[in-house]
Amino acid sequence: MAQIALNHVTKEYNNGRIVAVNDLSLEIEDGEFLVLVGPSGCGKSTTLRMVAGLEDATEGDISIGPTRVNELEPRERDIAMVFQNYALYPHMNVRKNIGFGLQLSTDLSDTEIEERVEEAAQLLEIGELLEKKPKALSGGQQQRVALGRAIVREPEAFLFDEPLSNLDAKLRKQMRTEISRIQEQLGVTSIYVTHDQEEAMTMGDRIAVMNDGELQQIGEPNEVYNYPANLFVAGFIGSPSMNTIETEVAADGTHLEAAGGALTYDLGADDHPDPDLSPGDRVTVGVRPEDVSVRAAAEAFTDQTHRATVEVVEPLGSDNLLYFDVDGASWTARVSPAFEPEPGDEVAFSFPRDALYLFDDRGVTVESRDLTDPAEAEQVTAADGDGAATR
Ligand code: ADP
């Protein structure tokens, strides 16, 4: 097993006209499962392919363990890749498909190869499929065989390039759990590329969010969700996306105004550190769909009450998603399934000041929602007090 490090790595195509990856530095710890996530074209696959040795870095260093691997051939890097196209040999049974690479690339004996295949098959729970040909297998089973091929090589690292995108939604969820379980059991350092933020959130020890060839943020899933570094990350991680609205700091500097003054947000309440903003500054306000409360139009909230017309109601079973327009921006609220307004109904909505995110005019986060539960904060204070008294 090994740590993988990228140090100021850049990849250009067409004599620099396309910068696919721009000055990327990343360290993946030994045994860690890192997910590289971002929209299509942001440079994820190029990054993975550079680690694998399928692309040369234009600048920067890539190392696997203590070794700088920039000049090493893919087969000398001791990594195993898993793609969405399994490319199984149709005329070979599963046992052969899994063991074939070892026969070619190692001098392991037939018995040793057989042992590794059996172990991998057990781990993947495909023991009963070993004599079958690929065409007799489902998509999920074929993907397991492809994983088996990677596992038997006992590589320093696994590199996954959107391995589940050919599978249907249910199977994809199942395989996510499977891959996580297997990776944890084997403890092999892994980089996993996906454009699917939900996949990233559920699988990664940490996730690295990329956009336009640049790293936006790296952190544990909850950290990235709750404390996004910028507006891009805030909008990309989480489904439905964070609601946003453009505002301006009012002339007296105490609050933000949007929609010509119809929506206002206090800036300098005691429990909120006043971000360093001046009158007239443009600020984007964000609020997660689960932090928006909605009621029938006639009702009011103790926090500010706003009104909107419901455009779409999307029942998810466990909740309903309500879509409505707020000053030209489409907003979503995640509400109880018991609350089912009709499209066209007017509703009242509100959100606590604590739930707001603020982003400056460059999109950099200046304030994240406050996750301290007031009751818990009080308990902590009380416990601290007790501690002091007994000392
Ligand atoms: P992702 O995996 O995030 O979808 P890629 O890493 O495949 O993105 O691509 C990043 C950018 O580099 C894209 O703009 C893509 O068009 C460009 N690119 C990738 N491969 C090549 C290539 N061989 N030649 C020219 N441009 C490329």
CSV table of C-alpha atoms and ligand atoms in Angstrom, one decimal:
chain,number,residue,atom,x,y,z
A,1,MET,CA,0.0,0.0,0.0
A,2,ALA,CA,1.2,3.5,-0.6
A,3,GLN,CA,0.5,7.2,-0.3
A,4,ILE,CA,-0.1,8.9,-3.6
A,5,ALA,CA,0.9,12.5,-4.1
A,6,LEU,CA,0.4,15.1,-6.8
A,7,ASN,CA,2.5,18.2,-6.5
A,8,HIS,CA,1.6,21.2,-8.7
A,9,VAL,CA,0.5,19.0,-11.6
A,10,THR,CA,-0.7,20.6,-14.8
A,11,LYS,CA,-1.8,18.9,-18.0
A,12,GLU,CA,-2.1,20.9,-21.2
A,13,TYR,CA,-3.3,19.8,-24.6
A,14,ASN,CA,-3.0,21.4,-28.0
A,15,ASN,CA,0.2,23.3,-27.1
A,16,GLY,CA,-1.4,24.9,-24.0
A,17,ARG,CA,-4.7,25.9,-25.7
A,18,ILE,CA,-6.5,23.5,-23.4
A,19,VAL,CA,-5.6,23.3,-19.7
A,20,ALA,CA,-7.3,20.1,-18.6
A,21,VAL,CA,-5.7,20.2,-15.1
A,22,ASN,CA,-4.2,23.3,-13.6
A,23,ASP,CA,-1.6,23.3,-10.8
A,24,LEU,CA,-3.2,20.4,-8.8
A,25,SER,CA,-1.7,19.4,-5.5
A,26,LEU,CA,-3.3,16.4,-3.7
A,27,GLU,CA,-2.1,13.8,-1.1
A,28,ILE,CA,-4.0,10.6,-0.8
A,29,GLU,CA,-3.1,8.8,2.4
A,30,ASP,CA,-2.0,5.2,2.6
A,31,GLY,CA,-5.3,3.2,2.6
A,32,GLU,CA,-7.5,6.2,2.0
A,33,PHE,CA,-10.5,6.2,-0.4
A,34,LEU,CA,-10.4,9.6,-2.1
A,35,VAL,CA,-13.2,10.6,-4.5
A,36,LEU,CA,-12.4,13.1,-7.3
A,37,VAL,CA,-15.7,14.7,-8.2
A,38,GLY,CA,-16.8,17.5,-10.5
A,39,PRO,CA,-18.8,18.2,-13.6
A,40,SER,CA,-18.0,16.7,-16.9
A,41,GLY,CA,-14.9,18.1,-18.4
A,42,CYS,CA,-13.4,19.4,-15.1
A,43,GLY,CA,-10.2,17.3,-15.4
A,44,LYS,CA,-11.0,14.3,-13.2
A,45,SER,CA,-10.2,11.5,-15.7
A,46,THR,CA,-7.1,13.3,-16.9
A,47,THR,CA,-5.9,13.5,-13.3
A,48,LEU,CA,-6.5,9.8,-12.9
A,49,ARG,CA,-4.9,8.9,-16.2
A,50,MET,CA,-1.8,10.8,-15.2
A,51,VAL,CA,-1.6,8.8,-12.0
A,52,ALA,CA,-2.0,5.6,-14.0
A,53,GLY,CA,0.6,6.7,-16.5
A,54,LEU,CA,-1.7,6.8,-19.5
A,55,GLU,CA,-1.1,10.5,-19.9
A,56,ASP,CA,2.1,12.5,-19.2
A,57,ALA,CA,1.9,15.5,-16.9
A,58,THR,CA,3.0,18.7,-18.6
A,59,GLU,CA,4.3,20.0,-15.3
A,60,GLY,CA,4.6,18.8,-11.7
A,61,ASP,CA,5.4,15.6,-9.9
A,62,ILE,CA,3.4,12.5,-9.3
A,63,SER,CA,4.6,10.0,-6.7
A,64,ILE,CA,3.3,6.6,-5.5
A,65,GLY,CA,4.8,5.7,-2.2
A,66,PRO,CA,8.4,7.1,-2.1
A,67,THR,CA,8.8,6.9,-5.9
A,68,ARG,CA,8.4,9.7,-8.4
A,69,VAL,CA,6.5,7.9,-11.2
A,70,ASN,CA,6.3,10.6,-13.9
A,71,GLU,CA,8.7,8.6,-16.2
A,72,LEU,CA,7.5,5.1,-15.3
A,73,GLU,CA,5.3,3.1,-17.7
A,74,PRO,CA,1.8,2.2,-16.5
A,75,ARG,CA,2.8,-1.4,-15.9
A,76,GLU,CA,5.7,-0.3,-13.7
A,77,ARG,CA,3.5,1.7,-11.4
A,78,ASP,CA,1.8,-1.2,-9.6
A,79,ILE,CA,-1.7,0.2,-9.8
A,80,ALA,CA,-4.9,-1.4,-11.0
A,81,MET,CA,-7.6,0.5,-12.9
A,82,VAL,CA,-11.3,-0.2,-13.0
A,83,PHE,CA,-13.3,1.4,-15.8
A,84,GLN,CA,-16.9,1.5,-16.7
A,85,ASN,CA,-16.2,-0.7,-19.6
A,86,TYR,CA,-15.4,-4.0,-18.1
A,87,ALA,CA,-13.8,-5.4,-21.2
A,88,LEU,CA,-14.1,-9.0,-20.1
A,89,TYR,CA,-12.9,-11.7,-22.5
A,90,PRO,CA,-16.1,-13.2,-23.8
A,91,HIS,CA,-14.7,-16.7,-24.6
A,92,MET,CA,-13.1,-17.1,-21.1
A,93,ASN,CA,-15.0,-18.1,-18.0
A,94,VAL,CA,-15.0,-15.9,-14.9
A,95,ARG,CA,-12.1,-17.8,-13.3
A,96,LYS,CA,-9.9,-17.3,-16.4
A,97,ASN,CA,-11.0,-13.7,-16.8
A,98,ILE,CA,-9.9,-12.9,-13.2
A,99,GLY,CA,-6.6,-14.8,-13.3
A,100,PHE,CA,-5.5,-14.1,-16.9
A,101,GLY,CA,-3.7,-10.9,-16.2
A,102,LEU,CA,-1.6,-12.6,-13.5
A,103,GLN,CA,-0.6,-15.3,-15.9
A,104,LEU,CA,0.7,-12.8,-18.3
A,105,SER,CA,2.3,-10.3,-16.0
A,106,THR,CA,3.7,-12.3,-13.1
A,107,ASP,CA,5.6,-15.5,-12.6
A,108,LEU,CA,3.2,-16.8,-10.0
A,109,SER,CA,2.5,-20.5,-10.1
A,110,ASP,CA,-0.9,-21.8,-11.3
A,111,THR,CA,-1.7,-22.8,-7.7
A,112,GLU,CA,-0.9,-19.3,-6.4
A,113,ILE,CA,-3.0,-17.7,-9.1
A,114,GLU,CA,-5.8,-20.1,-8.3
A,115,GLU,CA,-5.6,-19.2,-4.6
A,116,ARG,CA,-5.8,-15.5,-5.4
A,117,VAL,CA,-8.7,-16.0,-7.7
A,118,GLU,CA,-10.6,-18.0,-5.1
A,119,GLU,CA,-9.9,-15.4,-2.4
A,120,ALA,CA,-11.1,-12.5,-4.6
A,121,ALA,CA,-14.2,-14.5,-5.7
A,122,GLN,CA,-15.0,-15.0,-2.0
A,123,LEU,CA,-14.5,-11.3,-1.2
A,124,LEU,CA,-16.7,-10.4,-4.1
A,125,GLU,CA,-19.3,-13.1,-3.4
A,126,ILE,CA,-19.1,-14.5,-6.9
A,127,GLY,CA,-17.7,-18.0,-6.0
A,128,GLU,CA,-20.6,-19.7,-7.7
A,129,LEU,CA,-20.0,-17.8,-11.0
A,130,LEU,CA,-16.4,-18.9,-11.5
A,131,GLU,CA,-17.2,-21.4,-14.3
A,132,LYS,CA,-19.6,-19.1,-16.2
A,133,LYS,CA,-18.9,-17.0,-19.3
A,134,PRO,CA,-19.4,-13.2,-19.1
A,135,LYS,CA,-22.5,-13.3,-21.3
A,136,ALA,CA,-24.3,-15.3,-18.7
A,137,LEU,CA,-23.7,-12.6,-16.1
A,138,SER,CA,-25.7,-9.4,-15.2
A,139,GLY,CA,-24.0,-6.0,-15.5
A,140,GLY,CA,-23.4,-5.9,-11.7
A,141,GLN,CA,-21.8,-9.4,-11.8
A,142,GLN,CA,-19.6,-8.4,-14.7
A,143,GLN,CA,-18.4,-5.3,-12.8
A,144,ARG,CA,-17.5,-7.6,-9.9
A,145,VAL,CA,-15.4,-9.7,-12.2
A,146,ALA,CA,-13.7,-6.6,-13.4
A,147,LEU,CA,-13.0,-5.7,-9.8
A,148,GLY,CA,-11.7,-9.2,-9.2
A,149,ARG,CA,-9.2,-8.7,-11.9
A,150,ALA,CA,-7.9,-5.6,-10.1
A,151,ILE,CA,-7.9,-7.2,-6.7
A,152,VAL,CA,-5.9,-10.3,-7.6
A,153,ARG,CA,-3.0,-8.1,-8.7
A,154,GLU,CA,-2.6,-6.9,-5.1
A,155,PRO,CA,-1.6,-3.5,-6.4
A,156,GLU,CA,-0.3,-0.5,-4.4
A,157,ALA,CA,-3.4,1.5,-5.5
A,158,PHE,CA,-6.8,1.1,-7.1
A,159,LEU,CA,-7.9,3.8,-9.7
A,160,PHE,CA,-11.6,3.8,-10.5
A,161,ASP,CA,-12.8,5.8,-13.5
A,162,GLU,CA,-16.6,6.1,-13.2
A,163,PRO,CA,-16.9,2.3,-12.8
A,164,LEU,CA,-20.6,2.3,-12.0
A,165,SER,CA,-22.0,4.6,-14.7
A,166,ASN,CA,-23.3,1.7,-16.9
A,167,LEU,CA,-25.4,0.2,-14.1
A,168,ASP,CA,-29.0,1.0,-13.3
A,169,ALA,CA,-29.7,3.2,-10.2
A,170,LYS,CA,-30.5,0.4,-7.8
A,171,LEU,CA,-27.5,-1.7,-8.7
A,172,ARG,CA,-25.3,1.3,-8.6
A,173,LYS,CA,-26.2,1.9,-5.0
A,174,GLN,CA,-25.5,-1.7,-4.1
A,175,MET,CA,-22.1,-1.6,-5.8
A,176,ARG,CA,-21.1,1.6,-4.1
A,177,THR,CA,-21.5,-0.2,-0.7
A,178,GLU,CA,-19.7,-3.2,-2.1
A,179,ILE,CA,-16.7,-1.3,-3.4
A,180,SER,CA,-16.5,0.7,-0.1
A,181,ARG,CA,-16.6,-2.5,1.9
A,182,ILE,CA,-14.0,-4.2,-0.3
A,183,GLN,CA,-11.7,-1.2,-0.3
A,184,GLU,CA,-11.9,-1.0,3.5
A,185,GLN,CA,-11.3,-4.7,3.9
A,186,LEU,CA,-8.2,-4.6,1.7
A,187,GLY,CA,-7.0,-1.2,2.8
A,188,VAL,CA,-5.7,-0.4,-0.7
A,189,THR,CA,-5.2,3.4,-1.4
A,190,SER,CA,-7.9,4.3,-3.9
A,191,ILE,CA,-8.8,7.2,-6.1
A,192,TYR,CA,-12.3,7.1,-7.5
A,193,VAL,CA,-13.6,9.4,-10.2
A,194,THR,CA,-17.2,10.3,-10.6
A,195,HIS,CA,-19.4,13.2,-11.7
A,196,ASP,CA,-22.1,12.1,-9.2
A,197,GLN,CA,-21.9,14.1,-6.0
A,198,GLU,CA,-24.1,11.6,-4.2
A,199,GLU,CA,-21.7,8.8,-5.1
A,200,ALA,CA,-18.8,11.0,-3.8
A,201,MET,CA,-20.6,11.8,-0.6
A,202,THR,CA,-21.5,8.2,0.2
A,203,MET,CA,-18.2,6.6,-0.8
A,204,GLY,CA,-15.3,8.9,0.0
A,205,ASP,CA,-13.2,9.1,3.1
A,206,ARG,CA,-12.5,12.5,1.7
A,207,ILE,CA,-13.7,14.1,-1.5
A,208,ALA,CA,-11.8,16.5,-3.8
A,209,VAL,CA,-14.1,18.8,-5.7
A,210,MET,CA,-12.8,20.0,-9.1
A,211,ASN,CA,-14.0,22.6,-11.5
A,212,ASP,CA,-12.3,23.9,-14.7
A,213,GLY,CA,-9.2,21.8,-14.1
A,214,GLU,CA,-8.7,23.3,-10.6
A,215,LEU,CA,-9.1,21.9,-7.1
A,216,GLN,CA,-11.9,23.7,-5.3
A,217,GLN,CA,-11.9,22.0,-2.0
A,218,ILE,CA,-10.8,18.7,-0.4
A,219,GLY,CA,-12.3,17.4,2.9
A,220,GLU,CA,-14.5,14.8,4.5
A,221,PRO,CA,-18.0,14.6,2.9
A,222,ASN,CA,-19.8,16.3,5.7
A,223,GLU,CA,-17.2,19.0,6.0
A,224,VAL,CA,-17.5,19.8,2.3
A,225,TYR,CA,-21.3,19.7,2.5
A,226,ASN,CA,-21.6,21.9,5.6
A,227,TYR,CA,-18.6,24.2,5.0
A,228,PRO,CA,-18.2,24.6,1.3
A,229,ALA,CA,-15.2,26.8,0.4
A,230,ASN,CA,-17.1,28.6,-2.3
A,231,LEU,CA,-20.3,29.1,-4.3
A,232,PHE,CA,-19.3,26.4,-6.8
A,233,VAL,CA,-18.9,23.7,-4.2
A,234,ALA,CA,-22.0,24.9,-2.3
A,235,GLY,CA,-24.0,24.4,-5.5
A,236,PHE,CA,-22.4,21.2,-6.7
A,237,ILE,CA,-22.5,19.2,-3.5
A,238,GLY,CA,-26.0,18.4,-2.3
A,239,SER,CA,-29.2,17.5,-4.1
A,240,PRO,CA,-31.3,19.4,-4.7
A,241,SER,CA,-28.7,22.2,-4.9
A,242,MET,CA,-28.4,25.0,-2.4
A,243,ASN,CA,-30.9,27.8,-3.1
A,244,THR,CA,-29.2,31.2,-3.8
A,245,ILE,CA,-30.2,34.8,-4.2
A,246,GLU,CA,-28.1,37.8,-5.1
A,247,THR,CA,-28.2,40.6,-2.5
A,248,GLU,CA,-26.6,43.8,-1.6
A,249,VAL,CA,-25.3,45.1,1.7
A,250,ALA,CA,-27.7,48.0,2.7
A,251,ALA,CA,-26.5,51.6,3.0
A,252,ASP,CA,-26.3,51.4,6.8
A,253,GLY,CA,-24.3,48.1,6.6
A,254,THR,CA,-26.5,46.3,9.1
A,255,HIS,CA,-28.3,44.0,6.7
A,256,LEU,CA,-28.6,42.5,3.2
A,257,GLU,CA,-31.3,43.3,0.8
A,258,ALA,CA,-32.6,41.4,-2.1
A,259,ALA,CA,-35.5,41.6,-4.5
A,260,GLY,CA,-35.7,45.4,-4.2
A,261,GLY,CA,-35.9,45.3,-0.4
A,262,ALA,CA,-38.6,42.6,-0.3
A,263,LEU,CA,-36.2,40.2,1.3
A,264,THR,CA,-33.8,41.3,4.0
A,265,TYR,CA,-31.2,39.5,6.2
A,266,ASP,CA,-29.6,40.8,9.3
A,267,LEU,CA,-25.8,40.9,9.1
A,268,GLY,CA,-24.6,41.9,12.5
A,269,ALA,CA,-26.7,39.9,15.1
A,270,ASP,CA,-24.7,39.2,18.3
A,271,ASP,CA,-24.2,35.5,17.6
A,272,HIS,CA,-23.0,36.1,14.1
A,273,PRO,CA,-19.5,37.5,13.5
A,274,ASP,CA,-20.1,40.4,11.2
A,275,PRO,CA,-18.4,39.4,8.0
A,276,ASP,CA,-16.1,42.0,6.6
A,277,LEU,CA,-18.6,43.6,4.3
A,278,SER,CA,-19.3,47.2,3.3
A,279,PRO,CA,-22.4,49.0,2.2
A,280,GLY,CA,-23.1,48.3,-1.5
A,281,ASP,CA,-21.1,45.0,-1.6
A,282,ARG,CA,-22.8,42.3,-3.6
A,283,VAL,CA,-23.3,39.1,-1.6
A,284,THR,CA,-24.9,35.9,-2.6
A,285,VAL,CA,-27.0,34.3,0.1
A,286,GLY,CA,-27.5,30.5,0.1
A,287,VAL,CA,-29.8,28.3,2.0
A,288,ARG,CA,-30.1,24.5,1.8
A,289,PRO,CA,-33.5,23.0,0.8
A,290,GLU,CA,-33.8,21.2,4.1
A,291,ASP,CA,-33.5,24.6,6.0
A,292,VAL,CA,-36.4,26.2,4.2
A,293,SER,CA,-39.7,25.8,6.1
A,294,VAL,CA,-42.9,26.1,4.2
A,295,ARG,CA,-46.5,26.6,5.4
A,296,ALA,CA,-49.9,27.4,4.0
A,297,ALA,CA,-50.0,31.0,2.7
A,298,ALA,CA,-52.2,32.3,5.5
A,299,GLU,CA,-49.8,31.3,8.2
A,300,ALA,CA,-46.7,33.2,9.4
A,301,PHE,CA,-43.4,32.3,10.9
A,302,THR,CA,-41.6,34.0,13.9
A,303,ASP,CA,-38.6,34.4,11.6
A,304,GLN,CA,-39.3,36.5,8.5
A,305,THR,CA,-42.1,35.2,6.5
A,306,HIS,CA,-41.9,35.4,2.7
A,307,ARG,CA,-44.5,34.4,0.1
A,308,ALA,CA,-44.1,32.5,-3.1
A,309,THR,CA,-46.1,30.5,-5.6
A,310,VAL,CA,-45.5,26.8,-5.9
A,311,GLU,CA,-44.5,25.7,-9.4
A,312,VAL,CA,-43.8,22.0,-9.0
A,313,VAL,CA,-44.3,19.5,-6.2
A,314,GLU,CA,-42.1,16.4,-6.4
A,315,PRO,CA,-43.1,13.6,-4.0
A,316,LEU,CA,-40.1,11.5,-2.9
A,317,GLY,CA,-42.1,9.4,-0.4
A,318,SER,CA,-40.0,10.4,2.6
A,319,ASP,CA,-40.3,14.1,1.8
A,320,ASN,CA,-41.9,16.4,-0.8
A,321,LEU,CA,-39.7,18.8,-2.8
A,322,LEU,CA,-41.4,22.1,-3.5
A,323,TYR,CA,-40.1,24.3,-6.3
A,324,PHE,CA,-40.9,28.0,-6.4
A,325,ASP,CA,-39.6,31.2,-7.7
A,326,VAL,CA,-37.8,33.7,-5.5
A,327,ASP,CA,-37.0,36.9,-7.3
A,328,GLY,CA,-36.2,35.1,-10.6
A,329,ALA,CA,-34.2,32.3,-9.0
A,330,SER,CA,-35.7,28.8,-8.8
A,331,TRP,CA,-35.7,27.6,-5.1
A,332,THR,CA,-36.4,24.2,-3.6
A,333,ALA,CA,-37.7,23.3,-0.2
A,334,ARG,CA,-37.6,19.8,1.3
A,335,VAL,CA,-40.8,19.5,3.4
A,336,SER,CA,-42.8,16.8,5.1
A,337,PRO,CA,-44.8,14.5,2.8
A,338,ALA,CA,-47.9,15.5,4.8
A,339,PHE,CA,-47.6,19.0,3.3
A,340,GLU,CA,-48.8,18.8,-0.3
A,341,PRO,CA,-49.7,22.1,-1.9
A,342,GLU,CA,-50.9,22.1,-5.5
A,343,PRO,CA,-48.8,23.9,-8.2
A,344,GLY,CA,-50.1,27.4,-8.4
A,345,ASP,CA,-50.8,27.6,-4.6
A,346,GLU,CA,-49.4,30.5,-2.7
A,347,VAL,CA,-47.3,29.5,0.3
A,348,ALA,CA,-45.4,31.1,3.1
A,349,PHE,CA,-41.7,30.2,3.6
A,350,SER,CA,-39.0,31.1,6.0
A,351,PHE,CA,-35.5,30.1,7.1
A,352,PRO,CA,-33.6,30.8,10.3
A,353,ARG,CA,-30.8,33.3,10.1
A,354,ASP,CA,-28.5,30.5,11.3
A,355,ALA,CA,-29.1,28.5,8.2
A,356,LEU,CA,-27.7,31.1,5.8
A,357,TYR,CA,-24.5,30.9,3.8
A,358,LEU,CA,-22.9,34.1,2.5
A,359,PHE,CA,-20.6,34.3,-0.5
A,360,ASP,CA,-18.7,37.4,-1.5
A,361,ASP,CA,-18.7,38.8,-5.1
A,362,ARG,CA,-15.9,36.4,-6.1
A,363,GLY,CA,-18.0,33.5,-4.8
A,364,VAL,CA,-15.8,32.8,-1.7
A,365,THR,CA,-17.6,31.7,1.4
A,366,VAL,CA,-17.7,34.4,4.1
A,367,GLU,CA,-20.1,32.6,6.4
A,368,SER,CA,-21.4,29.1,6.6
A,369,ARG,CA,-24.6,27.9,8.3
A,370,ASP,CA,-24.3,27.5,12.1
A,371,LEU,CA,-24.6,23.9,12.9
A,372,THR,CA,-24.4,24.2,16.7
A,373,ASP,CA,-27.6,23.0,18.2
A,374,PRO,CA,-28.5,25.7,20.8
A,375,ALA,CA,-29.5,22.9,23.3
A,376,GLU,CA,-26.2,21.1,22.8
A,377,ALA,CA,-24.2,24.3,23.0
A,378,GLU,CA,-25.8,24.9,26.4
A,379,GLN,CA,-25.0,21.4,27.6
A,380,VAL,CA,-21.4,21.8,26.6
A,381,THR,CA,-21.3,25.1,28.5
A,382,ALA,CA,-22.9,23.4,31.6
A,383,ALA,CA,-20.5,20.5,31.4
A,384,ASP,CA,-17.5,23.0,31.2
A,385,GLY,CA,-18.9,24.8,34.2
A,386,ASP,CA,-19.1,21.5,36.2
A,387,GLY,CA,-15.6,20.6,35.2
A,388,ALA,CA,-14.3,24.0,36.5
A,389,ALA,CA,-16.2,23.5,39.8
A,390,THR,CA,-14.7,20.1,40.6
A,391,ARG,CA,-11.2,21.2,39.8
B,1,ADP,P1,-13.7,14.8,-16.8
B,1,ADP,O1,-13.1,13.5,-16.6
B,1,ADP,O2,-13.8,15.6,-15.6
B,1,ADP,O3,-15.0,14.8,-17.5
B,1,ADP,P2,-11.4,15.2,-18.6
B,1,ADP,O4,-10.3,15.0,-17.7
B,1,ADP,O5,-11.8,14.0,-19.5
B,1,ADP,O6,-12.7,15.7,-17.8
B,1,ADP,O7,-11.2,16.4,-19.6
B,1,ADP,C1,-10.8,17.7,-19.1
B,1,ADP,C2,-10.6,18.6,-20.3
B,1,ADP,O8,-9.5,18.3,-21.1
B,1,ADP,C3,-11.8,18.7,-21.1
B,1,ADP,O9,-12.0,20.0,-21.6
B,1,ADP,C4,-11.5,17.8,-22.3
B,1,ADP,O10,-12.1,18.2,-23.5
B,1,ADP,C5,-10.0,18.1,-22.4
B,1,ADP,N1,-9.3,16.9,-23.0
B,1,ADP,C6,-9.2,15.6,-22.4
B,1,ADP,N2,-8.5,14.8,-23.1
B,1,ADP,C7,-8.0,15.5,-24.2
B,1,ADP,C8,-7.2,15.2,-25.4
B,1,ADP,N3,-6.7,14.0,-25.5
B,1,ADP,N4,-7.0,16.2,-26.2
B,1,ADP,C9,-7.5,17.5,-26.0
B,1,ADP,N5,-8.3,17.8,-25.0
B,1,ADP,C10,-8.6,16.8,-24.1
